[in-house]
Short mmCIF file of C-alpha atoms in Angstrom, two decimals:
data_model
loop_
_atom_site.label_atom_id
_atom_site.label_comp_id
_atom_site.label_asym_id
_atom_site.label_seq_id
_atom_site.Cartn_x
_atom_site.Cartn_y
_atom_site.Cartn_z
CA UNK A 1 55.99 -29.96 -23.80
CA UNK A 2 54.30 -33.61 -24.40
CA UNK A 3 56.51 -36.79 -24.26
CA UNK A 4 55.14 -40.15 -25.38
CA UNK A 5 56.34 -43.32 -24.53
CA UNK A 6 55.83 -46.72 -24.16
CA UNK A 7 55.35 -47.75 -27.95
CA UNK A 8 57.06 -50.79 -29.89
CA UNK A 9 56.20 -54.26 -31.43
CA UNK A 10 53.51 -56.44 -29.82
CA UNK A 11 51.70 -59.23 -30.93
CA UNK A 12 48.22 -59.15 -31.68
CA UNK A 13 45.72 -59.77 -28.63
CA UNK A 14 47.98 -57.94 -26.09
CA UNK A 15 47.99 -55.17 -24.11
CA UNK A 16 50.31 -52.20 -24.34
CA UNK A 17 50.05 -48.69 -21.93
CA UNK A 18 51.31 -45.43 -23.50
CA UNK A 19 52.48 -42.88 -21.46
CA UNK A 20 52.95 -38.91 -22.24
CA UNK A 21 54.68 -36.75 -19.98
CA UNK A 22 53.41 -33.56 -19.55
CA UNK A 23 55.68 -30.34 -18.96
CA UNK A 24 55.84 -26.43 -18.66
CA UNK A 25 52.00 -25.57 -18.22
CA UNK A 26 49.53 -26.86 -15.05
CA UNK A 27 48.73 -30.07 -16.52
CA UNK A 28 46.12 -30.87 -14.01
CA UNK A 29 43.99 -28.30 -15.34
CA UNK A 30 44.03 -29.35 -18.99
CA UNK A 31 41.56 -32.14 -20.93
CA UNK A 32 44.03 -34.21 -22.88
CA UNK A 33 43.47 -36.44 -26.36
CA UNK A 34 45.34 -39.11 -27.82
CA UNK A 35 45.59 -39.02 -31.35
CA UNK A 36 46.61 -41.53 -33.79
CA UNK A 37 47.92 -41.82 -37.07
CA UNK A 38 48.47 -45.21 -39.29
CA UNK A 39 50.88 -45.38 -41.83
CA UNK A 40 50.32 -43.71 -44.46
CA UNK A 41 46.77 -42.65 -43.17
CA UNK A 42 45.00 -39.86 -42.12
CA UNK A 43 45.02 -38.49 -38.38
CA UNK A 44 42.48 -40.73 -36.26
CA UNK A 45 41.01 -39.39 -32.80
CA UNK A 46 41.39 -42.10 -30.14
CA UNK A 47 40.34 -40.59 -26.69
CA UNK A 48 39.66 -37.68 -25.12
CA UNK A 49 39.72 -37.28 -20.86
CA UNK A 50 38.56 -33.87 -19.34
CA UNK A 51 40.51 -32.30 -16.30
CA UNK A 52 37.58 -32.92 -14.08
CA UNK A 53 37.66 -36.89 -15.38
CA UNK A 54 35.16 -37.81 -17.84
CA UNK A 55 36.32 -40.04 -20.89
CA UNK A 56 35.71 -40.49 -24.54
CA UNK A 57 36.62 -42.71 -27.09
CA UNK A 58 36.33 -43.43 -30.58
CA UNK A 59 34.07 -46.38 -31.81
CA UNK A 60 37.25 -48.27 -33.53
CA UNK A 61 38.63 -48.64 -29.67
CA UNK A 62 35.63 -48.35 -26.96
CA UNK A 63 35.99 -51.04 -24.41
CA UNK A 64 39.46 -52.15 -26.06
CA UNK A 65 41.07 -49.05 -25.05
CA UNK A 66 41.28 -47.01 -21.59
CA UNK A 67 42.73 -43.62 -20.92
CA UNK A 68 43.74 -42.26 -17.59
CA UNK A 69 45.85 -39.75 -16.13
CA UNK A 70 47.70 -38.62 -12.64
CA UNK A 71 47.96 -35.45 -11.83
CA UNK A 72 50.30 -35.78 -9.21
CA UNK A 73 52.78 -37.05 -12.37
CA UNK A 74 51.87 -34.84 -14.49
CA UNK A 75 51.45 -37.89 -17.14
CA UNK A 76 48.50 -39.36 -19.35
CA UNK A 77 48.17 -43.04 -20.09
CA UNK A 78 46.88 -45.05 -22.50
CA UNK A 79 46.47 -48.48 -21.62
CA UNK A 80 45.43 -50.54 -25.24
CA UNK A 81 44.24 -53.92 -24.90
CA UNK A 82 43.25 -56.49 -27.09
CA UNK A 83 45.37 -55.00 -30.10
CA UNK A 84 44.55 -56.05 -33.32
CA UNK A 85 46.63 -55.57 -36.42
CA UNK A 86 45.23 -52.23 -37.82
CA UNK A 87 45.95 -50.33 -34.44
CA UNK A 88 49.17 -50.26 -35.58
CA UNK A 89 50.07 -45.92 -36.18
CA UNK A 90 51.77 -43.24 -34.36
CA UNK A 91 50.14 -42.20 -31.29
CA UNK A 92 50.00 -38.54 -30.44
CA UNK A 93 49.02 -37.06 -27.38
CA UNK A 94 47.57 -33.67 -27.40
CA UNK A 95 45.97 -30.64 -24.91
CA UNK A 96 42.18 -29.84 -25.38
CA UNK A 97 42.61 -26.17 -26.32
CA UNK A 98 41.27 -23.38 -24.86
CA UNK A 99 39.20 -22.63 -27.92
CA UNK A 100 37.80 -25.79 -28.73
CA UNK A 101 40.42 -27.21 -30.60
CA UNK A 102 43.73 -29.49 -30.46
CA UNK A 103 46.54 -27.26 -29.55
CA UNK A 104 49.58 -28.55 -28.47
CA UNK A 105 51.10 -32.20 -29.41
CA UNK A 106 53.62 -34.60 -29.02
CA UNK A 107 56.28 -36.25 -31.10
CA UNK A 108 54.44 -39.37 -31.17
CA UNK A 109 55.51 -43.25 -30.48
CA UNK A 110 55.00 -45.72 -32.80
CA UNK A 111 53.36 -48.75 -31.50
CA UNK A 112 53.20 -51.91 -34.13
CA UNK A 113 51.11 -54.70 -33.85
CA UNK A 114 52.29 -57.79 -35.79
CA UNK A 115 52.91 -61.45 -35.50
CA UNK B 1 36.24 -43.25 -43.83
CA UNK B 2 36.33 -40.04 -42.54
CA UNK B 3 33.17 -38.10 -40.80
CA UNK B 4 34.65 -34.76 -42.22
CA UNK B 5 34.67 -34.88 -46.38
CA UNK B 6 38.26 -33.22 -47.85
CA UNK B 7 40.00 -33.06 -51.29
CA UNK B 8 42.43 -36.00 -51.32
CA UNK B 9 45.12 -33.34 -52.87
CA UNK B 10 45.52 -29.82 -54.69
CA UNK B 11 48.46 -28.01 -55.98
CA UNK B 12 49.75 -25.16 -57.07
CA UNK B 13 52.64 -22.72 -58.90
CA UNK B 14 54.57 -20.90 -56.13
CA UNK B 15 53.17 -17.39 -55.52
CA UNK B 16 49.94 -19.20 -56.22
CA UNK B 17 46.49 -19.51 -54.25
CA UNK B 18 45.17 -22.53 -52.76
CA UNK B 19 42.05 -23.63 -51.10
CA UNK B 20 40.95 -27.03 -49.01
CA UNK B 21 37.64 -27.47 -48.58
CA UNK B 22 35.94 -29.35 -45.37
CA UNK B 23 32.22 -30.82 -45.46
CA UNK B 24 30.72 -31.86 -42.53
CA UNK B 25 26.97 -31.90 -41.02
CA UNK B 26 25.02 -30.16 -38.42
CA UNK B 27 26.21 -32.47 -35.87
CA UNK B 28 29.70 -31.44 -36.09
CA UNK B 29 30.50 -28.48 -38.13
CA UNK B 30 27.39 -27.03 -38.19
CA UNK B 31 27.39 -26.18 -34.42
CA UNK B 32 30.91 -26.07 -33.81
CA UNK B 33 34.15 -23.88 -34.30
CA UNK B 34 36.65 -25.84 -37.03
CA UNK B 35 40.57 -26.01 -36.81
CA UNK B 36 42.92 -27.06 -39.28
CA UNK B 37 46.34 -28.65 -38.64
CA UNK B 38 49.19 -28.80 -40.81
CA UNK B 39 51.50 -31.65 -40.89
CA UNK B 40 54.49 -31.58 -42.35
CA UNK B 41 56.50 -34.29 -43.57
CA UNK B 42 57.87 -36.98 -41.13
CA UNK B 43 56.65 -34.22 -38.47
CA UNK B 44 53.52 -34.27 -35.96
CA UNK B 45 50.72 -32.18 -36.58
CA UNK B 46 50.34 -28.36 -35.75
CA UNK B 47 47.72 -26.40 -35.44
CA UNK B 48 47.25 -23.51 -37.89
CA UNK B 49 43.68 -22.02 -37.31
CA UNK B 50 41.11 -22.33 -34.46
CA UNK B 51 37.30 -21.08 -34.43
CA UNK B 52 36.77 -20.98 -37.83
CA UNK B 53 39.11 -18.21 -38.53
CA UNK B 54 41.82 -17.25 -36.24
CA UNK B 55 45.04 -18.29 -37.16
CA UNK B 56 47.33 -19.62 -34.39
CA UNK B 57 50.57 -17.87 -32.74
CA UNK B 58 52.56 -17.47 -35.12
CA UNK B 59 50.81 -18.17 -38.10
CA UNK B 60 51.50 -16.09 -41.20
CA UNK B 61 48.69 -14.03 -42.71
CA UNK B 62 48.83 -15.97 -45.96
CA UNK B 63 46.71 -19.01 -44.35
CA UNK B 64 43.20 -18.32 -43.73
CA UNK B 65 40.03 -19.92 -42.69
CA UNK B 66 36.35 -19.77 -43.02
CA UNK B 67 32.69 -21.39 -42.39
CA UNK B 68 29.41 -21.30 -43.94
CA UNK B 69 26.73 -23.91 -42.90
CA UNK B 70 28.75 -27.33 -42.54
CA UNK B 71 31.57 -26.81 -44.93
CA UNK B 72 35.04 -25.05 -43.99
CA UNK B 73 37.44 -23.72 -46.22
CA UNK B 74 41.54 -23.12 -45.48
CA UNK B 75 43.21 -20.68 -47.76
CA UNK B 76 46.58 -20.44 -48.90
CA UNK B 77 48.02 -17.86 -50.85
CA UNK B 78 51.56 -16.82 -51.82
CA UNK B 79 52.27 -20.03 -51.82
CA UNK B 80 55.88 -21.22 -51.28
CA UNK B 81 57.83 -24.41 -51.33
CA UNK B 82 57.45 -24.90 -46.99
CA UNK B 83 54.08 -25.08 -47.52
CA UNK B 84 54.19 -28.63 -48.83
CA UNK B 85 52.35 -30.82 -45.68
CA UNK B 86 49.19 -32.20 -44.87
CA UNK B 87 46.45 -30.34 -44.07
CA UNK B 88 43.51 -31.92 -41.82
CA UNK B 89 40.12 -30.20 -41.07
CA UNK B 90 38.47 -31.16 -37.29
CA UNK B 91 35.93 -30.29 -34.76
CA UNK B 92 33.46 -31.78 -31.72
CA UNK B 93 30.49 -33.90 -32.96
CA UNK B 94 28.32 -35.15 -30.53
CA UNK B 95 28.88 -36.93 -27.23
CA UNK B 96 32.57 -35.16 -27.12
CA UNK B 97 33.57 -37.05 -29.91
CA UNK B 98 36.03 -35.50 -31.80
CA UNK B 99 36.65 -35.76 -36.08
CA UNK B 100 38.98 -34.94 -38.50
CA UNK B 101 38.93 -35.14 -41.99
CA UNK B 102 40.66 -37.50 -44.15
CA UNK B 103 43.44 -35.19 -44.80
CA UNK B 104 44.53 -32.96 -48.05
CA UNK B 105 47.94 -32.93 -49.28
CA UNK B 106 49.20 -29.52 -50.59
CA UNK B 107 51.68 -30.02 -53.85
CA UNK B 108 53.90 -26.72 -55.23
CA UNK B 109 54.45 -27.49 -58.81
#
């Protein structure tokens, strides 16, 4: 099961960290994405972390954006800076399947940015 | 603007066939497997297939999927009213970037 939290109504050029709390499976042995979704709009890919550390992000968020995880929580973070107007969406977090894919998600938190 | 090409919508009688078609290039579908996710009103996405073809746990046989070159294809036949969702293409590109498509909304008339 994935739990995201952290989301709500910021103003633009501040920061925000998501969290999504990972249960039932070995999360430490999993690569994670976050996933996002504006309203309205399609499905976006955000970030992508592997179990052995390595990142990835998407163009629209690459240097604004930083994910992370601990292991020892068995939770992944997203800490968004610099938020602009059209990050507003429903962020996801996801497992990396086993067969190259996105396999299991979260409920989502909304996160608005608006003045 | 999406990296993966989809139909914006299709629809369909009940008991009907549908299919959503995916375009990519060689850096993405080309050389790797597809998925498609369903998402259902007000609901988060699920996936339905993985590698190309194999539909997830769970999964009724009336959703299929396919590849040639860098297009996909998702198939849905017998189609009923619970069917009515989203429906996104994705896969790796290059540098571990992942894509989706731009999303295809199934209609039952």
């Amino acid at each position: 099961q994935l739990m995201e939290s952290g989301g709500g109504v910021v103003q633009p050029g501040t920061s925000l960290r998501l969290s999504c709390a990972a249960s039932g499976f070995t999360f430490s042995t999993f690569g994670m994405h976050w996933v996002r979704q504006a309203p309205g709009r399609a499905l976006e890919w955000v970030a992508f972390m592997t179990n052995s550390g390595d990142k990835y992000y998407a163009d629209s968020v690459n240097g604004r954006f930083t994910i992370a995880r601990d292991n020892s929580k068995n939770t992944l973070y997203l800490q968004m800076g610099r938020l602009r107007v059209d990050d507003t969406s429903v962020y996801y977090c996801a497992t990396d399947g086993a067969h190259r894919d996105i396999d299991h998600w979260g409920q989502g938190t909304l996160v608005t940015v608006s003045s | 603007q999406s990296v993966l090409t989809q139909p914006p919508s299709v629809s369909a009688a009940p008991g009907q066939r549908v299919t959503i078609s995916c375009s990519g290039s060689t850096s993405n579908i080309g050389n790797n497997y597809v998925s498609w996710y369903q998402q259902l009103p007000g609901t988060a996405p699920k996936l339905l297939i993985y590698e190309d073809n194999m539909r997830s746990s769970g999964v009724p046989d009336r959703f299929s999927g396919s590849k040639s070159g860098t297009s996909a294809t998702l198939g849905i036949t017998g189609l009923q009213t619970g069917d009515e969702a989203d429906y996104y293409c994705g896969t790796w590109d290059r540098n571990s970037i992942w894509v989706f498509g731009g999303g295809t909304k199934v209609t039952v008339l």
